[in-house]
Coordinates of C-alpha atoms in Angstrom, one line a residue:
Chain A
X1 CA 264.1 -50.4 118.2
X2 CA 264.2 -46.8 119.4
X3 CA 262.6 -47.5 123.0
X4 CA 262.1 -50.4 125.1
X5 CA 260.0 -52.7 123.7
X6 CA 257.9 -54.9 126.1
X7 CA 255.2 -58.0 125.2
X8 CA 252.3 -58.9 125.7
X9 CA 251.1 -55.5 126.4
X10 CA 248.2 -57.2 128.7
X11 CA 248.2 -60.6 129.8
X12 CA 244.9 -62.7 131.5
X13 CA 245.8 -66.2 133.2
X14 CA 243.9 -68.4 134.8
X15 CA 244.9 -68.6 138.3
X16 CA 248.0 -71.8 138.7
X17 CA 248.8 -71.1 135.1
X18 CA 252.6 -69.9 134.1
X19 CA 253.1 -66.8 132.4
X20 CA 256.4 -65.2 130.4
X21 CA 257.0 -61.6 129.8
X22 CA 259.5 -60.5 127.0
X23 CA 261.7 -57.7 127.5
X24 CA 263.9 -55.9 124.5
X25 CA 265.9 -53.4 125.8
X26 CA 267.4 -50.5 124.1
X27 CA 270.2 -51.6 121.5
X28 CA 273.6 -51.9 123.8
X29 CA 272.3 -51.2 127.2
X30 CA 273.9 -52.9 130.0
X31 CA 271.7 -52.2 132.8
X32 CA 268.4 -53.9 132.9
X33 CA 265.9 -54.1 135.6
X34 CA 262.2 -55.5 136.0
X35 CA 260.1 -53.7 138.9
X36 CA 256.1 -54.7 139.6
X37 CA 253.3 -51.7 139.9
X38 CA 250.1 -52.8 141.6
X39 CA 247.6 -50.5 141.0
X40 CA 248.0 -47.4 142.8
X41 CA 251.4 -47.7 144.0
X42 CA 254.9 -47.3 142.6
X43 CA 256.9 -49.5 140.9
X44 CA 258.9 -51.8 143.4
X45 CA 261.9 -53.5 142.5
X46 CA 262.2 -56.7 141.6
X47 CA 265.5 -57.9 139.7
X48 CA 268.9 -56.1 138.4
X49 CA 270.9 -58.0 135.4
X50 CA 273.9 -56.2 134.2
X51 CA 274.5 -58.1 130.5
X52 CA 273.7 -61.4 131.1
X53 CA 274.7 -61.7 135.0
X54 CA 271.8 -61.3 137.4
X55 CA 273.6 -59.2 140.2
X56 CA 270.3 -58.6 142.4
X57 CA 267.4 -60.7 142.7
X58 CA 266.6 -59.1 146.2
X59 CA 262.9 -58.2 144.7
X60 CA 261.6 -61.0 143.4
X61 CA 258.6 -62.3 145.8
X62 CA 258.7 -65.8 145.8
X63 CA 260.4 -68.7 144.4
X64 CA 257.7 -68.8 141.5
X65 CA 259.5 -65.9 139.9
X66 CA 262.4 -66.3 137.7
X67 CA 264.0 -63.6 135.4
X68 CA 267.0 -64.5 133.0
X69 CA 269.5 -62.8 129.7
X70 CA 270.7 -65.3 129.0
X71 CA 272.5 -63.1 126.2
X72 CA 272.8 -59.7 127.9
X73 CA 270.2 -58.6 125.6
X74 CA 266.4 -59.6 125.4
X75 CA 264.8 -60.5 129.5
X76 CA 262.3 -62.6 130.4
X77 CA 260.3 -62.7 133.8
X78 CA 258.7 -66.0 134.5
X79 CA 255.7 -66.6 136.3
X80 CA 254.8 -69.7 137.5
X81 CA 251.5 -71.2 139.4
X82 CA 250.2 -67.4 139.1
X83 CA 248.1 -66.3 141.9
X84 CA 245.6 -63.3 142.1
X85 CA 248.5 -61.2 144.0
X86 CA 250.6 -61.1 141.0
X87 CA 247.7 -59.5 139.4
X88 CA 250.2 -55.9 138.3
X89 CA 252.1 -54.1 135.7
X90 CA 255.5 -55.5 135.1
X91 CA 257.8 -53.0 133.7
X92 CA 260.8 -53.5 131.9
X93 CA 263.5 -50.7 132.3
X94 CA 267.0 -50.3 130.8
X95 CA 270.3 -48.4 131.1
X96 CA 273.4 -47.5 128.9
X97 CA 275.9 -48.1 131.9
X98 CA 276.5 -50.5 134.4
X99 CA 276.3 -49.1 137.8
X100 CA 275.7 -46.0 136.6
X101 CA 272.4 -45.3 138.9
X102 CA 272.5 -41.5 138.1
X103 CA 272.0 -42.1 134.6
X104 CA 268.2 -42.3 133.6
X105 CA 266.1 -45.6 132.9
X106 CA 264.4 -45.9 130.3
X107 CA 260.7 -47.6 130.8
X108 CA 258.8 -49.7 128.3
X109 CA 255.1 -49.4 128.8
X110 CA 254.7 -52.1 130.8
X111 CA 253.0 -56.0 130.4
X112 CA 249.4 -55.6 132.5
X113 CA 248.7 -59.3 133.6
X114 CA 245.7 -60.3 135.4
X115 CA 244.9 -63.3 137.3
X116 CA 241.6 -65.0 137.5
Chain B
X1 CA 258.5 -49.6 155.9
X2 CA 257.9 -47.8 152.9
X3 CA 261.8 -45.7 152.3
X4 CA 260.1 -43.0 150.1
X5 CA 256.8 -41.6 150.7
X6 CA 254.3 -39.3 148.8
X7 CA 252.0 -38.3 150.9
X8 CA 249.3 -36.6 148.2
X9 CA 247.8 -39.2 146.0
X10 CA 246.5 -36.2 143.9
X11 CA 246.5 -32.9 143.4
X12 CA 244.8 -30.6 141.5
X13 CA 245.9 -27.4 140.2
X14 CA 245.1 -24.2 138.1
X15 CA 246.9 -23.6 134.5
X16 CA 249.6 -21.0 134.8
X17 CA 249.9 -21.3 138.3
X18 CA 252.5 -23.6 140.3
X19 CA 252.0 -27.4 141.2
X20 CA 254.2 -28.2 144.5
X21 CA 254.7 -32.1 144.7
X22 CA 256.3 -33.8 147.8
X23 CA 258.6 -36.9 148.9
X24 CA 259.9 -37.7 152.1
X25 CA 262.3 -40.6 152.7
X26 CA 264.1 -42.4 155.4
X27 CA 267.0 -44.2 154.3
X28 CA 270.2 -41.8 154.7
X29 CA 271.8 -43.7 151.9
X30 CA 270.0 -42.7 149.7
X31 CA 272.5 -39.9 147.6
X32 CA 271.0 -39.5 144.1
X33 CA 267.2 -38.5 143.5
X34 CA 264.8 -38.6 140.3
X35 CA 261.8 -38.1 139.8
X36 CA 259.8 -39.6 137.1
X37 CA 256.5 -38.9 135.1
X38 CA 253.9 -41.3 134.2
X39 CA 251.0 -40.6 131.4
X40 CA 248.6 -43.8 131.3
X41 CA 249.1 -46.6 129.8
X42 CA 252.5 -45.5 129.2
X43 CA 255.8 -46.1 130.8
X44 CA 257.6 -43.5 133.3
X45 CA 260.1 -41.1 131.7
X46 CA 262.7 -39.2 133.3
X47 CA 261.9 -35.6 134.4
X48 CA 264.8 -34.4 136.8
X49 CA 267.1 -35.7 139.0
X50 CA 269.6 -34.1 142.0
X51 CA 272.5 -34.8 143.9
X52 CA 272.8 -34.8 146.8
X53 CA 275.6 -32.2 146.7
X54 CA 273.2 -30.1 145.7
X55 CA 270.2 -28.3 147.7
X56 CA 268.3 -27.1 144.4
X57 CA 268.3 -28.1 140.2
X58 CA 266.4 -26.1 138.1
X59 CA 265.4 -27.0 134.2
X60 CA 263.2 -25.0 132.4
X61 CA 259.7 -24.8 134.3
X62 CA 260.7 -27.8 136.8
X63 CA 263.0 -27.3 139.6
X64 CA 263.6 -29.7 142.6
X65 CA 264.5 -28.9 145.9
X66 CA 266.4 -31.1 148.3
X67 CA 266.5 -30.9 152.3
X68 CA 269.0 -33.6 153.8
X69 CA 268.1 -32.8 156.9
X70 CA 264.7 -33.2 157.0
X71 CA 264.8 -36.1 154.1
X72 CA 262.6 -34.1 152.2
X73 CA 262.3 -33.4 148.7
X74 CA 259.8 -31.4 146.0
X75 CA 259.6 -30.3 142.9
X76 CA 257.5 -27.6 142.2
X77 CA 256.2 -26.7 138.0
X78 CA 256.0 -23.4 136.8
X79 CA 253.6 -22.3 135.2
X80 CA 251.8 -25.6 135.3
X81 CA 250.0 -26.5 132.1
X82 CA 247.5 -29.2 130.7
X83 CA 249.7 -31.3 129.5
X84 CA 251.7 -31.7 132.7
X85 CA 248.7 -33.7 134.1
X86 CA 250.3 -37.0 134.9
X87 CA 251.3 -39.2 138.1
X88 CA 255.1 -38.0 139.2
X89 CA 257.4 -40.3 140.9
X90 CA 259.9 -39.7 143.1
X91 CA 262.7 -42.4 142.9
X92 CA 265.9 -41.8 145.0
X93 CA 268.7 -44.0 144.9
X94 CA 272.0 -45.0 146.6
X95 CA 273.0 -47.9 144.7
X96 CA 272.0 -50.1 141.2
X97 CA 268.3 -49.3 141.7
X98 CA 265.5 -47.0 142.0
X99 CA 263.3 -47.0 145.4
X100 CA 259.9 -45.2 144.1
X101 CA 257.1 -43.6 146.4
X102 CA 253.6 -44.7 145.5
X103 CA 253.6 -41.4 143.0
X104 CA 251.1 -38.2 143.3
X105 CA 248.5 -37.8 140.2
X106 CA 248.9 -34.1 139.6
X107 CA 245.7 -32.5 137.5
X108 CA 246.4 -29.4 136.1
X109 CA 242.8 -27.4 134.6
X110 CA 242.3 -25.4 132.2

């Protein structure tokens, strides 16, 4: 596709419940990242794979969270045992280059998940 | 310890005249700086970005300014219009990632 192409749009689990977020990224970027927006704040950084090689899981919150290419294309962030706090927008961005940090991301719209 | 801080949530501002929006930061690692622009429900795009070699970048109605010394960075919109009426991001970097502030909803009226 043309952009970055993120599913479900919007997400509602039940609280202890696991939840999987797709990620397509643009056709041949290298770079992908997955940051977390609560509501009212930035995005905050959660994971960095560059192909299929996750080089920086600093972000991630807890144990419960688990993000994987396996073939340096499509992502998916994991969820598991959701709690209310993971209640966010989880965006998907991508890049063409590795390492290339001045070179603009590109944003999907986001998956909206909230936890009851 | 929030690294990058906007310190206006909002701000509202006449069409035609200019909309002044600004990030402070703390981490002197930080060499690279974008800021992005967020319409609901929508992801953030990429506006402008600047070096740190640089003090000022200008494109088209956006320019952003860039103070080393005092960590401090805007980027002012002139002449503001309807359709810039979004949440802006600032999002410096010194490595793989972006650090974003918490972003400052700019309203721009008719």
């Amino acid at each position: 596709g043309a952009g970055v192409s993120q599913s479900p749009r919007y997400k509602v689990a039940k609280r202890g419940q696991d939840v999987a977020l797709r990620c397509d990224p643009i056709s041949g970027h290298v770079s992908l990242f997955w940051y977390q927006q609560a509501l009212g704040q930035g995005p905050e950084f959660l994971t960095y794979f560059q192909n299929e090689a996750q080089l920086d899981k600093s972000g991630l919150p807890s144990d419960r969270f688990f993000a994987e290419r396996p073939e340096g294309s499509v992502s998916t962030l994991k969820i598991q045992r959701t709690q209310q706090e993971d209640s966010a927008v989880y965006l998907c961005a991508s890049s063409l280059n590795a390492g290339d940090y001045t070179g603009e991301l590109f944003f999907g719209e986001g998956s909206r998940l909230t936890v009851l | 310890d929030q690294q990058v801080k906007q310190n206006s949530p909002s701000l509202s501002v006449q069409e035609g005249r200019i909309s002044i929006l600004n990030c402070d930061y703390t981490n002197s690692m930080f060499d690279y700086f974008l800021w992005y622009k967020k319409y609901p429900a929508e992801g953030p795009t990429f506006l402008i970005s600047i070096s740190s070699i640089k003090d000022k970048n200008e494109d088209g109605r956006f320019t952003v300014f860039l103070n080393k010394s005092a960590k401090h960075l805007s980027l002012h919109i002139v002449p503001s219009q309807p359709g810039d009426s979004a949440v802006y991001f600032c999002a410096p970097t010194g490595g793989n990632m972006l650090t974003f502030g918490g972003g400052t909803r700019l309203m721009v009226k008719p």
